Amino acid sequence: MGATQERLDEAHDLAGVREVGGRRTGIGAQATYNPATLVYISKGVAMSNRLMSGVVITMLAMAGTACRSETPAEESHEGHAGGRVYFVTPKDGDTIKPMSTFQFAHEGLTIGAVPPGELTPEQVRPGITHYHLGVDTDCLPAGTIIPKADPWIHFGDGKNEIEMALPPGPHKLVLQSGDDMHRTLDGLCETINVTVAP
């Protein structure tokens, strides 16, 4: 008997394979011989290993996809895609009192107070935004600096509520988000229409 056959028989013994009536019986159906190492693989173990490898590869692919960002971050306003700003109160179509409370909210954003002083583009904090309320105006294009004048009210303090009076009649209200330099952010604007009761 040669050395190869002896190793194969040893593998069969370790795996519980026995020869009965000229047929091999036991846990596995085959023995694999590797001259460097002697390994016995049962069909069930091999299948389990392939299944687990497939599961692990799939999970790694899913994790890589979930962590990848599809949003370019060239300018600060582009890092906010996917979030939104909206009016909590009033709602579109509401009739409100001349003195009313206006409240805002957001999803997928971080709202914060603007740092004091004049900022340079390098000092703009990525991912931080604040509210601006426009009365009887339209949403401004992305990247536009929101004027610090009528019809805009800035919430650079990070607050999300104001009580104010409007004259009776129909009004268009715009809630727009801006970065630390008050530049509008792509897709972060909501417009509602209200009627102020006499």
XYZ file of N, CA, C and O in Angstrom:
792
model
N 0.857 -1.167 0.000
C 0.000 0.000 0.000
C 0.899 1.226 0.000
O 1.840 1.324 0.754
N 0.593 2.226 -0.900
C 1.413 3.413 -1.010
C 1.052 4.451 0.039
O 0.048 4.348 0.749
N 1.897 5.481 0.148
C 1.695 6.555 1.131
C 0.383 7.308 0.870
O -0.318 7.686 1.804
N 0.038 7.495 -0.389
C -1.192 8.205 -0.727
C -2.397 7.431 -0.227
O -3.312 7.995 0.379
N -2.411 6.124 -0.458
C -3.541 5.313 -0.017
C -3.615 5.287 1.505
O -4.707 5.322 2.073
N -2.460 5.252 2.176
C -2.459 5.265 3.641
C -3.088 6.557 4.166
O -3.883 6.540 5.108
N -2.744 7.700 3.570
C -3.333 8.976 4.002
C -4.838 9.012 3.744
O -5.600 9.518 4.540
N -5.252 8.462 2.607
C -6.666 8.422 2.285
C -7.412 7.537 3.273
O -8.484 7.896 3.767
N -6.846 6.396 3.613
C -7.459 5.518 4.610
C -7.517 6.195 5.975
O -8.503 6.064 6.713
N -6.461 6.944 6.315
C -6.439 7.682 7.587
C -7.551 8.732 7.616
O -8.247 8.901 8.613
N -7.751 9.419 6.495
C -8.831 10.406 6.408
C -10.177 9.732 6.579
O -11.063 10.232 7.266
N -10.357 8.575 5.956
C -11.609 7.841 6.099
C -11.838 7.438 7.546
O -12.958 7.542 8.053
N -10.784 6.972 8.223
C -10.911 6.585 9.625
C -11.325 7.777 10.483
O -12.206 7.666 11.339
N -10.682 8.945 10.266
C -11.007 10.140 11.038
C -12.447 10.589 10.806
O -13.116 11.098 11.700
N -12.948 10.402 9.595
C -14.293 10.847 9.251
C -15.350 9.800 9.560
O -16.528 10.040 9.382
N -14.952 8.632 9.995
C -15.923 7.607 10.322
C -16.399 6.816 9.123
O -17.447 6.184 9.159
N -15.637 6.860 8.021
C -16.011 6.108 6.824
C -15.485 4.691 6.980
O -14.332 4.476 7.320
N -16.335 3.743 6.709
C -15.958 2.328 6.822
C -16.273 1.635 5.504
O -17.195 2.013 4.793
N -15.517 0.610 5.217
C -15.778 -0.172 4.031
C -16.509 -1.425 4.474
O -16.027 -2.204 5.287
N -17.732 -1.581 3.957
C -18.551 -2.738 4.308
C -19.008 -3.374 3.011
O -19.698 -2.744 2.211
N -18.608 -4.603 2.805
C -19.009 -5.334 1.605
C -18.541 -4.674 0.325
O -19.268 -4.675 -0.665
N -17.350 -4.065 0.346
C -16.799 -3.436 -0.842
C -17.340 -2.035 -1.103
O -16.980 -1.415 -2.089
N -18.233 -1.548 -0.220
C -18.787 -0.196 -0.378
C -18.418 0.646 0.816
O -18.396 0.171 1.939
N -18.133 1.907 0.555
C -17.807 2.834 1.635
C -19.092 3.393 2.220
O -19.996 3.811 1.503
N -19.176 3.438 3.526
C -20.329 4.022 4.219
C -19.803 4.964 5.274
O -18.648 4.897 5.667
N -20.641 5.835 5.758
C -20.232 6.756 6.828
C -20.840 8.122 6.620
O -21.803 8.308 5.884
N -20.280 9.147 7.272
C -20.808 10.500 7.276
C -20.799 11.096 5.879
O -21.779 11.649 5.430
N -19.698 10.990 5.169
C -19.564 11.635 3.866
C -19.568 10.635 2.745
O -19.509 9.433 2.953
N -19.623 11.139 1.526
C -19.634 10.260 0.370
C -18.299 10.266 -0.339
O -18.067 9.445 -1.179
N -17.437 11.205 -0.010
C -16.159 11.251 -0.696
C -15.091 11.822 0.222
O -15.387 12.578 1.127
N -13.879 11.445 -0.038
C -12.738 12.005 0.672
C -11.923 12.776 -0.332
O -11.800 12.369 -1.474
N -11.387 13.909 0.089
C -10.564 14.720 -0.791
C -9.140 14.647 -0.279
O -8.892 14.897 0.890
N -8.239 14.347 -1.162
C -6.844 14.251 -0.774
C -6.077 15.455 -1.274
O -6.145 15.818 -2.437
N -5.351 16.084 -0.371
C -4.460 17.189 -0.703
C -3.107 16.789 -0.137
O -2.987 16.574 1.063
N -2.081 16.684 -0.979
C -0.781 16.234 -0.482
C -0.236 17.097 0.650
O 0.441 16.607 1.531
N -0.550 18.392 0.657
C -0.027 19.259 1.713
C -0.752 19.005 3.024
O -0.146 18.954 4.085
N -2.049 18.879 2.959
C -2.827 18.620 4.174
C -3.898 17.612 3.829
O -4.389 17.545 2.707
N -4.297 16.859 4.789
C -5.302 15.837 4.590
C -6.608 16.362 5.150
O -6.708 16.668 6.336
N -7.601 16.504 4.284
C -8.872 17.070 4.702
C -9.988 16.173 4.227
O -9.980 15.722 3.085
N -10.958 15.934 5.069
C -12.139 15.192 4.686
C -13.314 16.167 4.733
O -13.537 16.835 5.736
N -14.052 16.261 3.641
C -15.167 17.194 3.575
C -16.427 16.403 3.308
O -16.534 15.721 2.299
N -17.374 16.507 4.209
C -18.654 15.858 3.948
C -19.455 16.753 3.023
O -19.262 17.964 2.982
N -20.398 16.194 2.276
C -21.198 16.982 1.355
C -21.990 18.047 2.106
O -22.142 19.166 1.644
N -22.516 17.731 3.272
C -23.295 18.692 4.058
C -22.457 19.869 4.516
O -22.888 21.017 4.456
N -21.223 19.590 4.976
C -20.346 20.664 5.428
C -19.961 21.556 4.253
O -19.976 22.778 4.353
N -19.644 20.956 3.115
C -19.274 21.746 1.940
C -20.427 22.641 1.516
O -20.237 23.813 1.203
N -21.631 22.102 1.522
C -22.791 22.900 1.129
C -23.020 24.027 2.125
O -23.308 25.164 1.752
N -22.885 23.756 3.421
C -23.044 24.795 4.445
C -22.014 25.893 4.269
O -22.327 27.077 4.396
N -20.774 25.503 3.990
C -19.718 26.505 3.786
C -20.029 27.385 2.589
O -19.850 28.602 2.639
N -20.500 26.782 1.484
C -20.858 27.579 0.305
C -22.018 28.511 0.612
O -22.030 29.669 0.207
N -23.004 28.009 1.335
C -24.160 28.828 1.694
C -23.733 29.998 2.575
O -24.117 31.143 2.330
N -22.917 29.738 3.583
C -22.452 30.812 4.477
C -21.592 31.818 3.713
O -21.704 33.023 3.933
N -20.762 31.339 2.801
C -19.953 32.261 1.995
C -20.847 33.166 1.174
O -20.618 34.366 1.081
N -21.896 32.605 0.597
C -22.837 33.401 -0.178
C -23.539 34.443 0.677
O -23.709 35.593 0.260
N -23.943 34.058 1.887
C -24.611 34.991 2.796
C -23.663 36.126 3.187
O -24.036 37.301 3.159
N -22.432 35.785 3.527
C -21.455 36.800 3.928
C -21.163 37.751 2.768
O -21.154 38.976 2.947
N -20.987 37.246 1.570
C -20.712 38.097 0.412
C -21.896 39.018 0.142
O -21.731 40.207 -0.122
N -23.114 38.481 0.232
C -24.306 39.301 0.019
C -24.404 40.404 1.058
O -24.698 41.560 0.732
N -24.144 40.086 2.327
C -24.217 41.097 3.393
C -23.163 42.181 3.186
O -23.443 43.360 3.382
N -21.962 41.802 2.781
C -20.919 42.795 2.530
C -21.302 43.703 1.362
O -21.090 44.914 1.416
N -21.888 43.137 0.336
C -22.315 43.953 -0.810
C -23.406 44.929 -0.399
O -23.395 46.098 -0.784
N -24.359 44.460 0.428
C -25.436 45.338 0.893
C -24.882 46.447 1.780
O -25.306 47.597 1.679
N -23.945 46.128 2.649
C -23.357 47.139 3.531
C -22.602 48.180 2.714
O -22.684 49.376 2.978
N -21.899 47.748 1.697
C -21.179 48.692 0.842
C -22.127 49.619 0.114
O -21.886 50.815 -0.012
N -23.254 49.087 -0.352
C -24.245 49.907 -1.043
C -24.878 50.893 -0.082
O -25.086 52.054 -0.406
N -25.200 50.462 1.132
C -25.848 51.340 2.110
C -24.925 52.475 2.541
O -25.378 53.579 2.809
N -23.630 52.220 2.603
C -22.693 53.243 3.060
C -22.289 54.207 1.953
O -21.797 55.280 2.228
N -22.485 53.818 0.704
C -22.075 54.663 -0.412
C -23.029 55.837 -0.544
O -24.224 55.701 -0.439
N -22.509 57.003 -0.769
C -23.327 58.201 -0.956
C -23.438 58.501 -2.429
O -22.446 58.567 -3.134
N -24.650 58.685 -2.903
C -24.877 59.047 -4.293
C -24.831 60.562 -4.478
O -24.925 61.064 -5.566
N -24.743 61.322 -3.383
C -24.832 62.769 -3.442
C -23.453 63.393 -3.518
O -22.626 63.184 -2.644
N -23.175 64.171 -4.559
C -21.885 64.850 -4.603
C -21.829 65.920 -3.525
O -22.840 66.506 -3.171
N -20.653 66.183 -3.009
C -20.519 67.164 -1.931
C -19.612 68.306 -2.359
O -18.834 68.816 -1.575
N -19.714 68.729 -3.632
C -18.856 69.799 -4.120
C -19.156 71.121 -3.432
O -18.264 71.855 -3.090
N -20.446 71.444 -3.270
C -20.843 72.668 -2.582
C -21.729 72.267 -1.411
O -22.386 71.255 -1.450
N -21.793 73.124 -0.407
C -22.529 72.757 0.791
C -23.996 72.506 0.532
O -24.598 71.678 1.172
N -24.607 73.207 -0.440
C -26.031 73.010 -0.652
C -26.338 71.667 -1.292
O -27.456 71.199 -1.219
N -25.372 70.994 -1.876
C -25.644 69.726 -2.523
C -25.637 68.559 -1.544
O -26.149 67.512 -1.851
N -25.088 68.718 -0.366
C -25.028 67.638 0.605
C -26.336 67.400 1.316
O -26.437 66.530 2.160
N -27.388 68.164 0.969
C -28.649 68.062 1.690
C -29.729 67.354 0.900
O -30.860 67.303 1.346
N -29.419 66.850 -0.286
C -30.435 66.180 -1.087
C -31.052 65.050 -0.277
O -30.364 64.332 0.423
N -32.360 64.932 -0.384
C -33.045 63.864 0.339
C -33.739 64.346 1.586
O -34.630 63.678 2.083
N -33.350 65.485 2.128
C -34.044 66.032 3.288
C -35.205 66.896 2.835
O -35.470 67.053 1.643
N -35.927 67.439 3.820
C -37.005 68.359 3.472
C -37.301 69.283 4.621
O -37.032 68.959 5.786
N -37.851 70.451 4.307
C -38.362 71.388 5.300
C -39.847 71.559 5.019
O -40.278 71.448 3.864
N -40.634 71.793 6.078
C -42.069 71.918 5.875
C -42.715 72.709 7.004
O -42.140 72.877 8.087
N -43.921 73.198 6.735
C -44.711 73.922 7.726
C -45.453 72.918 8.602
O -46.129 72.023 8.095
N -45.322 73.081 9.913
C -46.115 72.293 10.849
C -47.475 72.965 10.998
O -48.522 72.332 10.951
N -47.424 74.286 11.178
C -48.632 75.096 11.263
C -48.320 76.492 10.763
O -47.238 77.005 11.061
N -49.144 77.078 9.955
C -50.395 76.556 9.403
C -50.129 75.564 8.282
O -49.003 75.418 7.804
N -51.187 74.916 7.825
C -51.121 73.988 6.688
C -51.620 74.700 5.431
O -52.331 75.705 5.505
N -51.250 74.123 4.299
C -51.687 74.687 3.023
C -53.220 74.750 2.978
O -53.901 73.776 3.302
N -53.751 75.920 2.617
C -55.190 76.103 2.503
C -55.883 76.568 3.774
O -57.084 76.844 3.760
N -55.143 76.663 4.892
C -55.749 77.088 6.168
C -56.183 78.548 6.125
O -55.578 79.378 5.434
N -57.211 78.839 6.918
C -57.581 80.224 7.215
C -57.071 80.493 8.617
O -57.332 79.709 9.546
N -56.302 81.574 8.763
C -55.641 81.858 10.041
C -56.054 83.231 10.563
O -56.592 84.059 9.825
N -55.772 83.467 11.845
C -56.043 84.765 12.473
C -54.975 85.765 12.017
O -53.868 85.357 11.643
N -55.282 87.071 12.117
C -54.261 88.065 11.739
C -52.961 87.910 12.539
O -51.871 88.076 11.970
N -53.028 87.585 13.808
C -51.831 87.295 14.620
C -51.783 85.782 14.798
O -52.646 85.206 15.456
N -50.808 85.140 14.184
C -50.733 83.674 14.201
C -49.316 83.201 14.478
O -48.345 83.934 14.295
N -49.245 81.958 14.898
C -47.952 81.299 15.122
C -47.633 80.454 13.900
O -48.473 79.702 13.411
N -46.401 80.580 13.434
C -45.908 79.812 12.290
C -44.795 78.908 12.814
O -43.831 79.394 13.415
N -44.959 77.614 12.584
C -43.994 76.646 13.102
C -43.508 75.765 11.957
O -44.282 75.365 11.091
N -42.201 75.457 11.973
C -41.564 74.692 10.908
C -40.916 73.432 11.465
O -40.627 73.347 12.654
N -40.653 72.489 10.563
C -39.946 71.261 10.942
C -39.120 70.791 9.743
O -39.177 71.380 8.658
N -38.370 69.737 9.974
C -37.479 69.212 8.937
C -37.351 67.705 9.079
O -37.648 67.144 10.141
N -36.880 67.077 8.018
C -36.530 65.648 8.031
C -35.203 65.495 7.296
O -34.985 66.118 6.261
N -34.318 64.692 7.848
C -33.057 64.401 7.182
C -32.060 65.535 7.165
O -31.164 65.545 6.330
N -32.211 66.496 8.072
C -31.316 67.655 8.127
C -30.870 67.899 9.561
O -31.459 67.382 10.497
N -29.872 68.754 9.713
C -29.477 69.246 11.031
C -29.668 70.754 11.019
O -29.085 71.446 10.187
N -30.523 71.246 11.910
C -30.788 72.676 12.017
C -29.901 73.230 13.132
O -29.822 72.645 14.212
N -29.256 74.354 12.873
C -28.391 74.950 13.886
C -28.277 76.451 13.699
O -28.536 76.983 12.617
N -27.896 77.123 14.766
C -27.692 78.573 14.720
C -26.458 78.892 13.871
O -25.480 78.140 13.858
N -26.532 80.008 13.170
C -25.409 80.457 12.348
C -24.339 81.043 13.275
O -24.650 81.822 14.172
N -23.065 80.685 13.081
C -22.001 81.268 13.902
C -21.958 82.792 13.722
O -22.243 83.297 12.634
N -21.581 83.522 14.766
C -21.534 84.993 14.660
C -20.422 85.470 13.725
O -19.442 84.771 13.503
N -20.621 86.669 13.179
C -19.594 87.279 12.332
C -19.782 86.935 10.872
O -20.666 86.172 10.493
N -18.915 87.528 10.048
C -18.926 87.250 8.615
C -18.159 85.959 8.364
O -17.028 85.802 8.830
N -18.757 85.043 7.619
C -18.130 83.753 7.347
C -17.598 83.704 5.920
O -18.159 84.327 5.021
N -16.554 82.944 5.738
C -16.035 82.667 4.400
C -16.590 81.317 3.962
O -17.030 80.520 4.807
N -16.571 81.031 2.670
C -17.070 79.725 2.214
C -16.378 78.540 2.902
O -16.998 77.515 3.131
N -15.114 78.694 3.265
C -14.388 77.616 3.938
C -14.909 77.367 5.351
O -14.702 76.301 5.923
N -15.558 78.362 5.949
C -16.066 78.236 7.319
C -17.485 77.675 7.376
O -17.987 77.397 8.453
N -18.124 77.513 6.238
C -19.483 76.969 6.213
C -19.453 75.527 6.704
O -18.650 74.717 6.241
N -20.309 75.240 7.664
C -20.372 73.894 8.245
C -21.222 72.997 7.348
O -22.402 73.255 7.165
N -20.612 71.954 6.799
C -21.387 71.053 5.936
C -22.454 70.328 6.756
O -22.222 69.917 7.884
N -23.636 70.209 6.161
C -24.707 69.461 6.813
C -25.519 70.245 7.822
O -26.444 69.705 8.415
N -25.185 71.512 8.060
C -25.934 72.351 9.014
C -26.724 73.383 8.219
O -26.195 74.014 7.307
N -27.983 73.567 8.568
C -28.838 74.509 7.859
C -29.736 75.247 8.847
O -29.760 74.903 10.035
N -30.432 76.282 8.376
C -31.405 77.002 9.209
C -32.540 77.493 8.307
O -32.439 77.463 7.084
N -33.636 77.912 8.942
C -34.844 78.290 8.215
C -34.852 79.759 7.776
O -34.242 80.608 8.417
N -35.622 80.015 6.706
C -35.938 81.362 6.231
C -37.412 81.340 5.830
O -37.852 80.406 5.148
N -38.171 82.337 6.245
C -39.585 82.438 5.911
C -39.792 83.615 4.964
O -39.393 84.739 5.276
N -40.379 83.336 3.839
C -40.696 84.371 2.864
C -42.198 84.575 2.801
O -42.960 83.604 2.816
N -42.636 85.845 2.745
C -44.056 86.160 2.680
C -44.353 86.769 1.313
O -43.712 87.745 0.906
N -45.312 86.152 0.623
C -45.735 86.596 -0.705
C -44.564 86.659 -1.682
O -44.332 87.660 -2.369
N -43.823 85.571 -1.746
C -42.685 85.438 -2.661
C -42.611 83.990 -3.141
O -43.471 83.167 -2.802
N -41.580 83.669 -3.903
C -41.383 82.308 -4.426
C -40.085 81.725 -3.878
O -39.218 82.442 -3.383
N -39.943 80.401 -4.033
C -38.686 79.743 -3.676
C -37.576 80.298 -4.573
O -37.788 80.552 -5.751
N -36.413 80.488 -3.973
C -35.254 80.965 -4.734
C -34.482 79.769 -5.292
O -34.467 78.695 -4.687
N -33.787 79.945 -6.418
C -32.990 78.846 -6.978
C -31.860 78.432 -6.029
O -31.364 79.242 -5.242
N -31.442 77.173 -6.132
C -30.361 76.638 -5.292
C -29.091 77.462 -5.467
O -28.730 77.844 -6.579
N -28.441 77.775 -4.350
C -27.194 78.525 -4.358
C -27.365 80.034 -4.264
O -26.391 80.762 -4.138
N -28.619 80.509 -4.293
C -28.897 81.942 -4.204
C -28.800 82.395 -2.747
O -29.284 81.714 -1.845
N -28.171 83.541 -2.514
C -28.112 84.092 -1.148
C -29.456 84.744 -0.846
O -29.929 85.596 -1.600
N -30.073 84.312 0.239
C -31.377 84.839 0.631
C -31.169 86.238 1.202
O -30.392 86.421 2.147
N -31.857 87.247 0.644
C -31.657 88.630 1.115
C -32.041 88.791 2.591
O -32.989 88.174 3.049
N -31.295 89.636 3.274
C -31.623 89.948 4.667
C -32.532 91.176 4.677
O -32.211 92.205 5.263
N -33.654 91.028 3.982
C -34.589 92.146 3.822
C -35.963 91.581 3.487
O -36.108 90.391 3.194
N -36.953 92.462 3.512
C -38.310 92.104 3.147
C -38.288 91.462 1.765
O -37.554 91.947 0.897
N -38.942 90.380 1.500
C -39.985 89.698 2.262
C -39.482 88.532 3.100
O -40.265 87.684 3.512
N -38.174 88.463 3.373
C -37.597 87.308 4.063
C -37.364 87.579 5.541
O -36.904 88.652 5.927
N -37.633 86.550 6.351
C -37.323 86.567 7.788
C -36.325 85.437 8.009
O -36.582 84.286 7.644
N -35.187 85.785 8.592
C -34.125 84.796 8.835
C -34.242 84.230 10.247
O -34.504 84.958 11.195
N -33.978 82.929 10.352
C -33.956 82.242 11.641
C -32.542 81.730 11.892
O -32.320 80.550 12.140
N -31.582 82.639 11.818
C -30.172 82.305 12.018
C -29.862 81.855 13.432
O -28.791 81.318 13.691
N -30.828 82.035 14.351
C -30.652 81.569 15.722
C -31.001 80.083 15.864
O -30.873 79.510 16.941
N -31.463 79.466 14.779
C -31.791 78.040 14.804
C -33.207 77.742 15.260
O -33.597 76.574 15.326
N -33.991 78.771 15.559
C -35.368 78.547 16.024
C -36.257 78.104 14.869
O -35.926 78.281 13.700
N -37.414 77.539 15.238
C -38.330 77.016 14.231
C -39.762 77.543 14.401
O -40.714 76.912 13.949
N -39.901 78.715 15.040
C -41.244 79.227 15.304
C -41.219 80.749 15.398
O -40.238 81.332 15.853
N -42.327 81.366 14.944
C -42.468 82.808 15.067
C -43.958 83.133 15.191
O -44.796 82.455 14.591
N -44.261 84.131 15.983
C -45.622 84.658 16.044
C -45.585 86.013 15.355
O -44.759 86.869 15.709
N -46.447 86.195 14.365
C -46.428 87.452 13.618
C -47.807 87.750 13.048
O -48.660 86.872 12.943
N -47.985 89.001 12.676
C -49.258 89.454 12.116
C -49.128 89.628 10.616
O -48.092 90.074 10.108
N -50.171 89.240 9.916
C -50.272 89.444 8.479
C -51.576 90.179 8.192
O -52.578 89.976 8.887
N -51.596 91.010 7.164
C -52.844 91.696 6.821
C -53.884 90.702 6.294
O -53.523 89.656 5.733
N -55.169 90.993 6.458
C -56.216 90.094 5.955
C -56.080 89.853 4.454
O -55.605 90.716 3.707
N -56.483 88.652 4.038
C -56.450 88.292 2.624
C -55.567 87.083 2.358
O -54.994 86.477 3.276
N -55.415 86.714 1.093
C -54.595 85.544 0.731
C -53.101 85.874 0.771
O -52.697 86.987 0.424
N -52.318 84.889 1.208
C -50.860 85.049 1.262
C -50.176 83.743 0.875
O -50.637 82.663 1.210
N -49.054 83.889 0.184
C -48.194 82.749 -0.137
C -47.033 82.783 0.842
O -46.361 83.810 0.991
N -46.813 81.668 1.536
C -45.706 81.558 2.494
C -44.683 80.560 1.960
O -45.039 79.480 1.483
N -43.419 80.928 2.050
C -42.329 80.090 1.569
C -41.398 79.792 2.734
O -40.945 80.705 3.425
N -41.116 78.515 2.954
C -40.121 78.098 3.942
C -38.939 77.559 3.154
O -39.067 76.607 2.391
N -37.778 78.216 3.317
C -36.598 77.811 2.552
C -35.417 77.659 3.489
O -35.217 78.446 4.408
N -34.639 76.613 3.249
C -33.477 76.318 4.080
C -32.226 76.929 3.464
O -32.081 76.975 2.237
N -31.314 77.395 4.325
C -30.068 77.975 3.852
C -28.889 77.517 4.695
O -29.059 77.117 5.851
N -27.693 77.587 4.121
C -26.485 77.217 4.861
C -26.018 78.403 5.718
O -26.730 79.402 5.855
N -24.829 78.310 6.283
C -24.310 79.363 7.166
C -24.130 80.707 6.467
O -24.061 81.744 7.116
N -24.037 80.700 5.148
C -23.902 81.945 4.389
C -25.247 82.355 3.786
O -25.305 83.214 2.919
N -26.321 81.715 4.230
C -27.691 82.001 3.785
C -27.903 81.665 2.312
O -28.783 82.236 1.672
N -27.113 80.738 1.780
C -27.312 80.268 0.407
C -28.390 79.189 0.433
O -28.368 78.291 1.275
N -29.312 79.281 -0.508
C -30.392 78.304 -0.576
C -29.849 76.929 -0.923
O -28.816 76.802 -1.595
N -30.546 75.917 -0.440
C -30.125 74.531 -0.635
C -31.103 73.831 -1.568
O -32.319 73.971 -1.431
N -30.577 73.085 -2.504
C -31.362 72.424 -3.535
C -32.465 71.546 -2.949
O -32.212 70.675 -2.131
N -33.696 71.809 -3.371
C -34.828 70.977 -2.972
C -35.367 71.237 -1.585
O -36.292 70.551 -1.154
N -34.810 72.198 -0.851
C -35.242 72.430 0.532
C -36.086 73.693 0.612
O -35.695 74.702 1.195
N -37.268 73.632 0.001
C -38.193 74.757 0.008
C -39.611 74.209 -0.070
O -39.869 73.249 -0.803
N -40.499 74.801 0.717
C -41.916 74.446 0.639
C -42.737 75.721 0.576
O -42.442 76.701 1.264
N -43.777 75.690 -0.250
C -44.679 76.834 -0.406
C -46.087 76.414 -0.001
O -46.537 75.328 -0.378
N -46.751 77.248 0.797
C -48.154 77.024 1.125
C -48.932 78.325 0.890
O -48.336 79.410 0.830
N -50.230 78.195 0.765
C -51.111 79.347 0.622
C -52.083 79.370 1.801
O -52.657 78.325 2.139
N -52.221 80.524 2.416
C -53.151 80.681 3.534
C -54.013 81.920 3.280
O -53.667 82.771 2.471
N -55.113 81.974 4.003
C -55.962 83.159 3.963
C -56.052 83.709 5.376
O -56.354 82.949 6.326
N -55.735 84.975 5.536
C -55.830 85.626 6.852
C -57.237 86.210 6.980
O -57.677 86.994 6.131
N -57.925 85.774 8.031
C -59.295 86.244 8.268
C -59.277 87.723 8.647
O -58.316 88.212 9.263
N -60.380 88.468 8.307
C -60.449 89.894 8.670
C -60.616 90.093 10.173
O -60.992 89.263 10.911
